[in-house]
Each structure stands twice: as structure tokens, then as C-alpha cells.
Steps between C-alpha positions, in 0.01 A plus 500: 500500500629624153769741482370632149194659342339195256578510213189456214452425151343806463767711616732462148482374211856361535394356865185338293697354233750281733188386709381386207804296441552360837107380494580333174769306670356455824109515510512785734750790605611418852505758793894459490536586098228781525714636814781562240260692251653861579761395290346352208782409293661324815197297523539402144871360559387346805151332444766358191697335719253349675315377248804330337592369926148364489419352155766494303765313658682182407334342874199274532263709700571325810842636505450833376227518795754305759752777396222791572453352843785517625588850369194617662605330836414822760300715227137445660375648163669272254468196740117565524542470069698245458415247842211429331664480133765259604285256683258526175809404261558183775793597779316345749338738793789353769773622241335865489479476895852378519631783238324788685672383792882543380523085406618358242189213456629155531170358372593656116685294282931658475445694202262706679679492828769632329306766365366623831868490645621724221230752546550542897883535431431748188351760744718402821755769585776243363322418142539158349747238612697329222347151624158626534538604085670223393221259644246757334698446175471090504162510479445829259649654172647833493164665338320345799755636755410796343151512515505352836671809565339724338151395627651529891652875435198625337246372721716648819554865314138486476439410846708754629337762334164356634637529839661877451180618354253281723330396226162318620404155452239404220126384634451120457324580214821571333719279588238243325494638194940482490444111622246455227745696229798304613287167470425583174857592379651205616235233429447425799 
């Protein structure tokens, strides 16, 4: 149940304007962004970051969605998203089981093993072993490491402020038309 009245188009022009620029990035504003409306100019920082995490990255999509995943490992909200995303980019379904169960997949090839290890160890109580990055770093330059990064930290911020405002899930409906806008954007 949400935490926080909705926020509207219609309720500022300022709250209006953003909207407008998340739906130019997106094809919709999602329950999670909207959630984040009361402070408008927040939004507009935020909904920045993600649209740089989620389209403007030096990663094919299939990473930048494989990175996603696993930041949205035990956030039902962005898992719902991004499940469906990931498998539509090609991780194959038994990698998405495998990843929403805490394993590293075996079945993905070691540069994107070595992603998933990174992102369970960046949000483990110890962070990131030294071995863990250095195998992340044979298969990726430094900019990728950082948007690797980058897309992980900002999908988990986002999912824990879904959680701490219970933020509802989108209707089917909705989630089709972000599958359908990501298909588009990455020519898929």
C-alpha cells in the first residue's frame, strides 16, 4: 500500500515539466519515478541518472540489463521490471531463476559471471573482494566498471525507496508498453 499521496501532472507545473521529461526518455513515468514527484527537482536528478544507467552506457544491452538484475535481486518491484527486461535482451530464463536465488549462473559465459559475483559482493556487508574486481576488470574497461556500477547503485537506491514508500506495482498493461519502449531503443 503506498506510503504517499500520488503525485499528478496536474498538481505543478514543475511536477508536469519533469514528467514530461522522464516520458520522453522512457515512454511512460513509472509508479517508482512518480513516487518521487513531491520533490520535483529530486526527480529531475534522479530520472537523469537513470536514464543515462539505462541508455546511455558504454554496455550492450544485455549487460546493462544483467547488471539491473542483479541489483534488483530482493526488490519485488524492480525484479517484476527488469525479470522480464533481461530475459527480453537474452540472459536466458534459468540465469534470471538462478540470480533471484543468490547464484552466481554457471550457464552465462565468465564475463557475465563475473558481473553477477561483483554485484552480490557490492551490496554484501563486506563489499567487493579484490579478486572478485580484478576478474571484473579482465573482461571490462574502467568506463564499463563504471557503468556496471553505476547501473547496480541506481537501480538499488531506487528500489529501496520503492520498498520504504510501498510503491505499487504497474498493471500488465504497463509493463508492456516499457518492454515495447526498451525493444525499440535497443533494436531489438
Amino acid at each position: 500500500m503506498p506510503r504517499l499521496p500520488a503525485v499528478h501532472e496536474k498538481d505543478s507545473s514543475a511536477v508536469a515539466e519533469v514528467f514530461g521529461e522522464i516520458r520522453a526518455t522512457r515512454g511512460f513515468v513509472s509508479n517508482a519515478l512518480s513516487s518521487v514527484g513531491h520533490a520535483p527537482e529530486g526527480l529531475r536528478h534522479l530520472a537523469r541518472l537513470g536514464a543515462y544507467t539505462k541508455y546511455q552506457t558504454d554496455l550492450p544491452e544485455r549487460l546493462r540489463e544483467l547488471s539491473i538484475l542483479c541489483a534488483a535481486r530482493g526488490v519485488a518491484y524492480a525484479w517484476s521490471h527488469h525479470s522480464s527486461l533481461a530475459v527480453q535482451a537474452g540472459i536466458p530464463q534459468s540465469a534470471v531463476d538462478d540470480i533471484g536465488a543468490g547464484r552466481v549462473p554457471v550457464a552465462l559465459p565468465a564475463n557475465e559471471q563475473a558481473i553477477a559475483r561483483y554485484i552480490q559482493e557490492l551490496f554484501s556487508p563486506q563489499s567487493v573482494s579484490d579478486a572478485t574486481f580484478a576478474e571484473l576488470a579482465k573482461h571490462f574497461t574502467p568506463r564499463q566498471l563504471t557503468d556496471i556500477s553505476l547501473s547496480a547503485t541506481y537501480y538499488r537506491a531506487l528500489g529501496t525507496l520503492v520498498m520504504g514508500f510501498g510503491v505499487q506495482m504497474e498493471s500488465p498493461e504497463v509493463l508492456q508498453v516499457e518492454r515495447d519502449w526498451q525493444k525499440q531503443k535497443a533494436g531489438l
